[in-house]
mmCIF file of C-alpha atoms in Angstrom:
data_model
loop_
_atom_site.group_PDB
_atom_site.id
_atom_site.type_symbol
_atom_site.label_atom_id
_atom_site.label_comp_id
_atom_site.label_asym_id
_atom_site.label_seq_id
_atom_site.Cartn_x
_atom_site.Cartn_y
_atom_site.Cartn_z
ATOM 1 C CA MET E 18 5.746 -5.478 -23.686
ATOM 2 C CA VAL E 19 8.833 -7.630 -23.477
ATOM 3 C CA SER E 20 8.274 -11.097 -22.026
ATOM 4 C CA PHE E 21 10.739 -12.436 -19.503
ATOM 5 C CA SER E 22 11.766 -16.052 -19.343
ATOM 6 C CA LEU E 23 13.319 -17.655 -16.313
ATOM 7 C CA GLU E 24 14.943 -20.284 -18.502
ATOM 8 C CA ASP E 25 16.721 -17.693 -20.649
ATOM 9 C CA ASP E 26 18.465 -16.086 -17.678
ATOM 10 C CA GLN E 27 19.433 -18.928 -15.398
ATOM 11 C CA ASP E 28 22.844 -17.405 -14.761
ATOM 12 C CA ASP E 29 21.619 -13.905 -14.013
ATOM 13 C CA ASP E 30 20.749 -14.006 -10.319
ATOM 14 C CA CYS E 31 20.252 -10.257 -10.242
ATOM 15 C CA GLN E 32 17.560 -10.268 -12.907
ATOM 16 C CA GLN E 33 15.947 -13.361 -11.393
ATOM 17 C CA CYS E 34 15.705 -11.577 -8.049
ATOM 18 C CA LEU E 35 14.157 -8.517 -9.685
ATOM 19 C CA LEU E 36 11.697 -10.654 -11.613
ATOM 20 C CA THR E 37 10.623 -12.394 -8.405
ATOM 21 C CA ILE E 38 10.059 -9.056 -6.653
ATOM 22 C CA VAL E 39 7.948 -7.696 -9.516
ATOM 23 C CA ALA E 40 5.923 -10.905 -9.858
ATOM 24 C CA ARG E 41 5.169 -10.927 -6.141
ATOM 25 C CA GLY E 42 4.237 -7.251 -6.294
ATOM 26 C CA THR E 43 1.660 -7.964 -8.982
ATOM 27 C CA ALA E 44 0.125 -10.686 -6.803
ATOM 28 C CA ILE E 45 -0.076 -8.323 -3.808
ATOM 29 C CA ILE E 46 -1.789 -5.631 -5.878
ATOM 30 C CA THR E 47 -4.309 -8.191 -7.108
ATOM 31 C CA GLU E 48 -5.088 -9.259 -3.551
ATOM 32 C CA LEU E 49 -5.517 -5.645 -2.418
ATOM 33 C CA CYS E 50 -8.045 -5.088 -5.199
ATOM 34 C CA ARG E 51 -9.989 -8.162 -4.068
ATOM 35 C CA LEU E 52 -10.010 -7.067 -0.438
ATOM 36 C CA VAL E 53 -11.703 -3.769 -1.277
ATOM 37 C CA GLU E 54 -14.994 -5.671 -1.521
ATOM 38 C CA LEU E 55 -14.335 -8.035 1.396
ATOM 39 C CA ILE E 56 -14.223 -5.668 4.372
ATOM 40 C CA PRO E 57 -16.047 -7.290 7.326
ATOM 41 C CA GLU E 58 -19.442 -5.702 7.903
ATOM 42 C CA PRO E 59 -18.861 -4.582 11.522
ATOM 43 C CA PHE E 60 -15.951 -2.425 10.367
ATOM 44 C CA LEU E 61 -18.206 -0.576 7.933
ATOM 45 C CA GLY E 62 -20.929 0.200 10.461
ATOM 46 C CA THR E 63 -21.209 3.207 12.751
ATOM 47 C CA CYS E 64 -20.665 0.982 15.719
ATOM 48 C CA CYS E 65 -17.091 1.366 16.919
ATOM 49 C CA GLN E 66 -14.913 3.921 18.625
ATOM 50 C CA SER E 67 -11.495 4.591 20.086
ATOM 51 C CA ILE E 68 -10.347 3.231 23.401
ATOM 52 C CA ASN E 69 -10.874 6.572 25.101
ATOM 53 C CA ASN E 70 -14.622 6.036 24.874
ATOM 54 C CA GLN E 71 -14.649 2.329 25.725
ATOM 55 C CA ALA E 72 -15.547 2.692 29.406
ATOM 56 C CA ASN E 73 -18.961 4.216 28.795
ATOM 57 C CA SER E 74 -19.984 1.612 26.226
ATOM 58 C CA ILE E 75 -18.714 -1.387 28.186
ATOM 59 C CA SER E 76 -20.389 -0.357 31.431
ATOM 60 C CA ASN E 77 -23.670 -0.026 29.563
ATOM 61 C CA ASN E 78 -25.809 -3.162 29.891
ATOM 62 C CA ASN E 79 -27.273 -2.736 26.416
ATOM 63 C CA ASN E 80 -27.108 -6.164 24.767
ATOM 64 C CA SER E 81 -27.375 -4.939 21.189
ATOM 65 C CA ASN E 82 -24.705 -5.837 18.653
ATOM 66 C CA ARG E 83 -23.715 -2.214 18.365
ATOM 67 C CA SER E 84 -22.960 -1.959 22.059
ATOM 68 C CA HIS E 85 -20.942 -5.173 21.982
ATOM 69 C CA LEU E 86 -18.922 -4.114 18.973
ATOM 70 C CA GLN E 87 -18.126 -0.813 20.645
ATOM 71 C CA GLY E 88 -16.320 -2.791 23.296
ATOM 72 C CA ILE E 89 -14.283 -5.163 21.128
ATOM 73 C CA ILE E 90 -13.087 -3.125 18.118
ATOM 74 C CA CYS E 91 -10.355 -0.566 18.694
ATOM 75 C CA ASP E 92 -7.703 1.442 16.855
ATOM 76 C CA PHE E 93 -3.960 1.639 17.594
ATOM 77 C CA SER E 94 -4.694 3.255 20.969
ATOM 78 C CA TYR E 95 -5.231 -0.361 22.070
ATOM 79 C CA PHE E 96 -1.471 -0.884 22.312
ATOM 80 C CA LYS E 97 -1.166 1.845 24.966
ATOM 81 C CA SER E 98 -3.553 0.134 27.394
ATOM 82 C CA ALA E 99 -4.066 -3.415 26.149
ATOM 83 C CA GLU E 100 -4.331 -4.957 29.618
ATOM 84 C CA GLU E 101 -7.068 -2.544 30.646
ATOM 85 C CA PHE E 102 -8.959 -3.193 27.423
ATOM 86 C CA GLU E 103 -8.808 -6.987 27.824
ATOM 87 C CA ALA E 104 -9.717 -6.789 31.519
ATOM 88 C CA LYS E 105 -12.934 -4.919 30.721
ATOM 89 C CA ILE E 106 -13.926 -7.609 28.255
ATOM 90 C CA GLU E 107 -13.161 -10.397 30.725
ATOM 91 C CA ALA E 108 -15.244 -8.654 33.391
ATOM 92 C CA ASP E 109 -18.380 -8.618 31.226
ATOM 93 C CA PRO E 110 -19.715 -12.125 30.364
ATOM 94 C CA GLU E 111 -21.939 -10.844 27.560
ATOM 95 C CA LEU E 112 -19.111 -8.863 26.036
ATOM 96 C CA LYS E 113 -16.741 -11.805 26.363
ATOM 97 C CA ARG E 114 -19.193 -14.087 24.579
ATOM 98 C CA ALA E 115 -19.671 -11.519 21.805
ATOM 99 C CA ASP E 116 -15.897 -11.216 21.515
ATOM 100 C CA GLU E 117 -15.494 -14.976 21.089
ATOM 101 C CA GLU E 118 -18.248 -15.126 18.469
ATOM 102 C CA PHE E 119 -16.715 -12.199 16.615
ATOM 103 C CA CYS E 120 -13.349 -13.973 16.585
ATOM 104 C CA ASP E 121 -14.821 -17.229 15.255
ATOM 105 C CA GLU E 122 -16.669 -15.433 12.478
ATOM 106 C CA TYR E 123 -14.030 -12.991 11.247
ATOM 107 C CA ILE E 124 -10.572 -14.344 12.108
ATOM 108 C CA ASP E 125 -10.022 -15.774 8.611
ATOM 109 C CA ILE E 126 -10.717 -12.534 6.741
ATOM 110 C CA LEU E 127 -8.842 -10.487 9.365
ATOM 111 C CA THR E 128 -5.830 -12.742 8.837
ATOM 112 C CA ARG E 129 -6.096 -12.233 5.104
ATOM 113 C CA PHE E 130 -6.137 -8.455 5.524
ATOM 114 C CA TYR E 131 -3.199 -8.423 7.901
ATOM 115 C CA LEU E 132 -1.035 -10.748 5.818
ATOM 116 C CA THR E 133 -1.654 -8.570 2.762
ATOM 117 C CA PHE E 134 -0.745 -5.394 4.653
ATOM 118 C CA GLU E 135 2.366 -7.118 5.963
ATOM 119 C CA ALA E 136 3.211 -8.316 2.445
ATOM 120 C CA VAL E 137 3.290 -4.680 1.304
ATOM 121 C CA GLN E 138 5.769 -3.858 4.057
ATOM 122 C CA ARG E 139 7.872 -6.913 3.188
ATOM 123 C CA GLN E 140 7.810 -5.974 -0.492
ATOM 124 C CA ALA E 141 9.314 -2.573 0.263
ATOM 125 C CA SER E 142 11.827 -4.160 2.636
ATOM 126 C CA ASP E 143 12.877 -6.742 0.041
ATOM 127 C CA LEU E 144 13.331 -4.043 -2.588
ATOM 128 C CA ASN E 145 15.498 -2.019 -0.205
ATOM 129 C CA ARG E 146 17.530 -5.129 0.587
ATOM 130 C CA PHE E 147 18.009 -5.829 -3.115
ATOM 131 C CA ILE E 148 19.376 -2.316 -3.673
ATOM 132 C CA ILE E 149 21.757 -2.681 -0.726
ATOM 133 C CA GLU E 150 23.007 -6.044 -1.999
ATOM 134 C CA LEU E 151 23.427 -4.591 -5.475
ATOM 135 C CA GLU E 152 25.502 -1.694 -4.134
ATOM 136 C CA ASP E 153 27.530 -4.095 -1.960
ATOM 137 C CA GLU E 154 28.319 -6.174 -5.073
ATOM 138 C CA MET E 155 26.558 -9.254 -3.766
ATOM 139 C CA PHE E 156 25.596 -9.979 -7.381
ATOM 140 C CA ILE E 157 28.883 -10.732 -9.095
ATOM 141 C CA GLY E 158 29.591 -8.398 -11.970
ATOM 142 C CA GLN E 159 26.414 -6.361 -11.435
ATOM 143 C CA THR E 160 26.076 -2.696 -10.483
ATOM 144 C CA LEU E 161 23.214 -0.231 -10.610
ATOM 145 C CA ASP E 162 24.606 1.230 -13.824
ATOM 146 C CA GLY E 163 24.870 -2.263 -15.277
ATOM 147 C CA VAL E 164 21.269 -3.054 -14.376
ATOM 148 C CA LEU E 165 20.069 0.183 -15.981
ATOM 149 C CA ALA E 166 22.085 -0.567 -19.109
ATOM 150 C CA ASN E 167 20.225 -3.851 -19.598
ATOM 151 C CA HIS E 168 16.886 -3.369 -21.343
ATOM 152 C CA GLU E 169 14.926 -5.968 -19.373
ATOM 153 C CA SER E 170 16.507 -5.282 -15.979
ATOM 154 C CA ARG E 171 15.874 -1.559 -16.426
ATOM 155 C CA GLN E 172 12.172 -2.200 -16.923
ATOM 156 C CA LEU E 173 11.998 -4.482 -13.901
ATOM 157 C CA LEU E 174 13.788 -2.071 -11.566
ATOM 158 C CA CYS E 175 11.503 0.807 -12.564
ATOM 159 C CA GLU E 176 8.413 -1.362 -12.186
ATOM 160 C CA ALA E 177 9.508 -2.687 -8.782
ATOM 161 C CA HIS E 178 9.720 0.845 -7.358
ATOM 162 C CA PHE E 179 6.508 1.839 -9.093
ATOM 163 C CA GLN E 180 4.648 -1.124 -7.592
ATOM 164 C CA VAL E 181 5.600 -0.185 -4.029
ATOM 165 C CA GLY E 182 4.337 3.351 -4.553
ATOM 166 C CA TYR E 183 1.168 2.167 -6.242
ATOM 167 C CA MET E 184 0.409 -0.225 -3.369
ATOM 168 C CA LEU E 185 0.611 2.667 -0.913
ATOM 169 C CA LEU E 186 -1.729 4.812 -3.009
ATOM 170 C CA LEU E 187 -4.113 1.903 -3.554
ATOM 171 C CA ILE E 188 -4.323 1.186 0.170
ATOM 172 C CA ASP E 189 -4.833 4.775 1.283
ATOM 173 C CA ARG E 190 -7.394 5.559 -1.412
ATOM 174 C CA ASN E 191 -9.520 2.503 -0.660
ATOM 175 C CA PHE E 192 -9.087 1.852 3.075
ATOM 176 C CA SER E 193 -9.184 4.763 5.496
ATOM 177 C CA GLY E 194 -6.506 4.942 8.176
ATOM 178 C CA ASP E 195 -8.992 4.286 10.993
ATOM 179 C CA LEU E 196 -10.271 1.221 9.169
ATOM 180 C CA ARG E 197 -6.757 -0.173 8.665
ATOM 181 C CA GLU E 198 -5.858 0.348 12.307
ATOM 182 C CA ARG E 199 -8.929 -1.498 13.577
ATOM 183 C CA LEU E 200 -8.450 -4.396 11.177
ATOM 184 C CA ILE E 201 -4.856 -4.841 12.349
ATOM 185 C CA VAL E 202 -5.694 -4.541 16.053
ATOM 186 C CA SER E 203 -8.520 -7.065 15.733
ATOM 187 C CA TYR E 204 -6.196 -9.490 13.971
ATOM 188 C CA TYR E 205 -3.568 -8.999 16.676
ATOM 189 C CA ARG E 206 -6.043 -9.706 19.462
ATOM 190 C CA TYR E 207 -7.432 -12.880 17.920
ATOM 191 C CA SER E 208 -4.351 -14.396 16.322
ATOM 192 C CA ALA E 209 -1.454 -16.355 17.724
ATOM 193 C CA TYR E 210 0.830 -13.558 16.569
ATOM 194 C CA ARG E 211 2.470 -13.050 19.931
ATOM 195 C CA SER E 212 3.999 -16.532 19.739
ATOM 196 C CA SER E 213 5.094 -16.112 16.110
ATOM 197 C CA PRO E 214 8.419 -14.238 15.850
ATOM 198 C CA GLY E 215 8.470 -14.257 12.037
ATOM 199 C CA THR E 216 5.939 -11.459 11.571
ATOM 200 C CA ASN E 217 6.641 -7.728 11.333
ATOM 201 C CA LEU E 218 3.856 -6.183 13.387
ATOM 202 C CA ASP E 219 5.727 -3.035 14.423
ATOM 203 C CA GLU E 220 6.850 -2.231 10.890
ATOM 204 C CA THR E 221 3.419 -3.039 9.471
ATOM 205 C CA CYS E 222 1.664 -0.834 12.026
ATOM 206 C CA ASN E 223 4.041 2.033 11.285
ATOM 207 C CA LEU E 224 3.347 1.758 7.565
ATOM 208 C CA MET E 225 -0.421 1.336 7.902
ATOM 209 C CA ARG E 226 -1.155 3.984 10.517
ATOM 210 C CA ALA E 227 -3.553 6.732 9.468
ATOM 211 C CA THR E 228 -2.197 9.423 7.152
ATOM 212 C CA GLY E 229 -5.088 11.871 7.440
ATOM 213 C CA TYR E 230 -5.952 11.537 3.755
ATOM 214 C CA LYS E 231 -9.668 11.369 2.925
ATOM 215 C CA CYS E 232 -11.443 10.943 -0.400
ATOM 216 C CA PRO E 233 -14.991 10.002 -1.524
ATOM 217 C CA GLN E 234 -14.050 6.537 -2.825
ATOM 218 C CA GLN E 235 -12.393 5.542 0.446
ATOM 219 C CA LYS E 236 -13.896 2.694 2.446
ATOM 220 C CA ILE E 237 -14.239 4.438 5.774
ATOM 221 C CA PHE E 238 -14.559 3.067 9.264
ATOM 222 C CA GLY E 239 -18.178 3.368 10.342
ATOM 223 C CA GLY E 240 -19.294 4.249 6.830
ATOM 224 C CA GLY E 241 -23.046 4.115 6.857
ATOM 225 C CA GLY E 242 -24.426 1.137 8.752
ATOM 226 C CA VAL E 243 -23.707 -2.478 9.520
ATOM 227 C CA GLY E 244 -25.310 -4.208 6.555
ATOM 228 C CA ARG E 245 -23.717 -4.512 3.132
ATOM 229 C CA ASP E 246 -26.819 -2.953 1.638
ATOM 230 C CA LYS E 247 -25.689 0.284 3.262
ATOM 231 C CA ALA E 248 -23.204 2.631 1.697
ATOM 232 C CA LYS E 249 -19.604 1.613 2.243
ATOM 233 C CA THR E 250 -18.179 4.922 1.148
ATOM 234 C CA ASP E 251 -19.010 8.470 2.146
ATOM 235 C CA SER E 252 -20.171 10.216 -1.024
ATOM 236 C CA ASN E 253 -20.362 13.509 0.870
ATOM 237 C CA GLN E 254 -16.747 13.262 1.983
ATOM 238 C CA THR E 255 -14.624 15.986 0.465
ATOM 239 C CA THR E 256 -11.046 15.153 -0.402
ATOM 240 C CA ILE E 257 -8.694 16.055 2.444
ATOM 241 C CA ARG E 258 -5.019 16.105 1.524
ATOM 242 C CA PRO E 259 -2.749 16.723 4.535
ATOM 243 C CA PRO E 260 0.384 18.860 4.093
ATOM 244 C CA GLY E 261 3.245 16.793 2.718
ATOM 245 C CA TYR E 262 0.961 14.058 1.408
ATOM 246 C CA PRO E 263 1.779 11.582 -0.024
ATOM 247 C CA GLU E 264 5.520 12.311 0.218
ATOM 248 C CA ASN E 265 5.585 11.766 3.995
ATOM 249 C CA TYR E 266 3.542 8.591 3.562
ATOM 250 C CA PHE E 267 5.953 7.256 0.935
ATOM 251 C CA ALA E 268 8.910 8.081 3.192
ATOM 252 C CA ARG E 269 7.736 5.413 5.658
ATOM 253 C CA VAL E 270 9.086 2.625 3.444
ATOM 254 C CA GLY E 271 12.595 4.104 3.313
ATOM 255 C CA ILE E 272 13.209 3.784 -0.428
ATOM 256 C CA ASP E 273 16.675 5.046 -1.449
ATOM 257 C CA GLN E 274 16.073 8.489 -2.970
ATOM 258 C CA SER E 275 19.354 8.500 -4.878
ATOM 259 C CA VAL E 276 18.335 5.314 -6.690
ATOM 260 C CA VAL E 277 14.887 6.705 -7.479
ATOM 261 C CA SER E 278 16.459 9.924 -8.751
ATOM 262 C CA THR E 279 18.604 7.841 -11.099
ATOM 263 C CA LEU E 280 15.526 5.954 -12.301
ATOM 264 C CA ILE E 281 13.694 9.227 -12.916
ATOM 265 C CA ALA E 282 16.612 10.491 -14.994
ATOM 266 C CA LYS E 283 16.564 7.278 -17.018
ATOM 267 C CA LEU E 284 12.807 7.513 -17.562
ATOM 268 C CA GLN E 285 13.230 11.110 -18.718
ATOM 269 C CA THR E 286 15.733 10.248 -21.412
ATOM 270 C CA VAL E 287 15.052 6.652 -22.493
ATOM 271 C CA ASP E 288 11.942 5.002 -23.898
ATOM 272 C CA ILE E 289 12.292 1.883 -21.755
ATOM 273 C CA TYR E 290 9.476 0.046 -23.574
ATOM 274 C CA ASN E 291 10.504 1.060 -27.128
ATOM 275 C CA GLN E 292 7.012 2.365 -27.814
ATOM 276 C CA THR E 293 7.984 5.448 -29.820
ATOM 277 C CA VAL E 294 9.788 3.387 -32.464
ATOM 278 C CA ALA E 295 7.810 0.177 -32.667
ATOM 279 C CA ILE E 296 4.192 1.248 -32.101
ATOM 280 C CA PHE E 297 3.827 5.060 -32.011
ATOM 281 C CA PRO E 298 6.419 6.464 -34.427
ATOM 282 C CA HIS E 299 4.503 9.687 -35.179
ATOM 283 C CA PRO E 300 5.603 12.679 -33.027
ATOM 284 C CA ASP E 301 1.986 13.683 -32.365
ATOM 285 C CA HIS E 302 1.448 10.398 -30.548
ATOM 286 C CA ARG E 303 4.340 10.807 -28.148
ATOM 287 C CA SER E 304 2.181 11.192 -25.038
ATOM 288 C CA ASN E 305 0.381 7.946 -25.907
ATOM 289 C CA ALA E 306 3.657 6.181 -26.577
ATOM 290 C CA LEU E 307 5.074 7.246 -23.227
ATOM 291 C CA ALA E 308 1.865 6.805 -21.219
ATOM 292 C CA HIS E 309 3.172 3.795 -19.298
ATOM 293 C CA GLN E 310 6.382 5.598 -18.429
ATOM 294 C CA ALA E 311 4.346 8.629 -17.427
ATOM 295 C CA SER E 312 2.390 6.555 -14.911
ATOM 296 C CA ILE E 313 5.629 5.191 -13.441
ATOM 297 C CA LEU E 314 7.069 8.697 -13.189
ATOM 298 C CA TYR E 315 3.922 10.062 -11.569
ATOM 299 C CA VAL E 316 4.146 7.501 -8.767
ATOM 300 C CA ILE E 317 7.880 7.288 -8.074
ATOM 301 C CA LEU E 318 8.305 11.068 -8.035
ATOM 302 C CA TYR E 319 6.612 10.990 -4.624
ATOM 303 C CA PHE E 320 9.665 9.121 -3.323
ATOM 304 C CA CYS E 321 11.759 12.212 -4.209
ATOM 305 C CA PRO E 322 10.015 15.301 -2.799
ATOM 306 C CA ASN E 323 13.173 17.303 -3.435
ATOM 307 C CA ILE E 324 12.668 16.941 -7.196
ATOM 308 C CA LEU E 325 8.967 17.742 -6.932
ATOM 309 C CA LYS E 326 9.387 20.867 -4.844
ATOM 310 C CA THR E 327 12.726 22.431 -5.737
ATOM 311 C CA GLN E 328 13.916 21.267 -9.169
ATOM 312 C CA ARG E 329 11.588 23.349 -11.306
ATOM 313 C CA SER E 330 13.514 22.980 -14.560
ATOM 314 C CA ARG E 331 13.533 19.208 -14.237
ATOM 315 C CA MET E 332 9.826 19.098 -13.474
ATOM 316 C CA ARG E 333 9.155 21.395 -16.439
ATOM 317 C CA GLU E 334 11.012 18.977 -18.698
ATOM 318 C CA ILE E 335 9.022 16.018 -17.341
ATOM 319 C CA THR E 336 5.719 17.863 -17.719
ATOM 320 C CA ASP E 337 6.423 19.013 -21.270
ATOM 321 C CA LYS E 338 7.516 15.565 -22.404
ATOM 322 C CA PHE E 339 4.976 13.324 -20.682
ATOM 323 C CA PHE E 340 1.964 15.431 -19.731
ATOM 324 C CA SER E 341 1.779 18.304 -22.214
ATOM 325 C CA ASP E 342 -1.512 17.065 -23.710
ATOM 326 C CA ASN E 343 -2.448 14.288 -21.315
ATOM 327 C CA TRP E 344 -3.614 15.125 -17.791
ATOM 328 C CA VAL E 345 -5.491 11.876 -17.169
ATOM 329 C CA VAL E 346 -2.884 9.438 -15.877
ATOM 330 C CA HIS E 347 -3.793 5.761 -15.655
ATOM 331 C CA VAL E 348 -1.453 4.528 -12.965
ATOM 332 C CA PHE E 349 -2.355 0.850 -13.312
ATOM 333 C CA MET E 350 -4.376 -1.590 -15.388
ATOM 334 C CA GLY E 351 -8.108 -1.743 -14.707
#
C-alpha cells in the first residue's frame, strides 16, 4: 500500500482534499463498528411500538418500565403528529417523569449515534461537492482524467466512493431500519437540535429510513428483551432482500453515476495498487492480487445499477477477471 504524505503534496489542493475525505471516512467506519455494541438497552427490548399504537399504552396506568417505554420511543411516524405525541406525555405525570429519566440516562449515547449517522450523510455530500468542484475546475489544472492519471489520486478517489458504499452496507447490515428511526427520533426529542441550524436532520432521516432489508446479524428493534444478557440479534430471522436492494438504497446519496462508471472502467483495466507486479507476479495468483480492487468493485457497482442489470458483457469481463475462483469477497478489514 502506498503511503501518502501531506508534506509531499502541499501544492496539490485536490489530492489534499481527497486525502481528507478518505481519512474522515475511515474514522466514521471505525465509529460505526464501535456503535454496534453500544445500542441502548431499551431499543433492544420488545418494549416499543409505532405512534399508531401509542394511545392504548399511554392510557394504561401500568407503571412498569415496558409500559413507560412504549410511550416515549417512536419511529419516524413521530414527525407526522409530534404535538399529539408530546401532549400525551405531558398529560401523564408518571410518563413525563420516565421520559425525563430516560433523557438523562441516554442522551449522550443517542447524540453519538445521531452524529455518526449524520457524518455518513455529510461524507457523501462532501464527496459529491468535491466531484462538482473538480468538474467546475475549482482545482486549478485538475480534471477527472488528470486525477485518474495520477497513481495516488486514483487510489484515493476509488476508495472515497467505496467508503460511502461500505458505510451504507455496514449500517443496514448491523442496525435495522426501525432501530435507526427510533434512535434518531429519540435524539431529536431530547436534543437542542431545533435551535441548531447547522445540522442536516432532513437529509439524515432520508438516508437512514428503513430499507426493508433484514438479515440474521442485524441488531433489530425489540430484539429479545431489555437486558444485555438477552439476544440482540434474531437468529431465526431469514434474510429479506427487497426488490432493487441495495441499488435504491445507494441512490439516496446521489453519487454521480458517470463518475462511478469511469472508476469502474479504470478498475477493470488498471491494477491501481500494483499488486500483480510487485507481490503476486504469478498468473495463478491474479484473484489474490486483485482482491482489494475486487472488494471496491463489488461495492461501487451498486451505485451503477445500469451496469449490473443491462451490460452483460461488461459484467462477464469483471466476473472472469476478479471473481473467477474467488466468491468470498472481504469488503473491508476485520
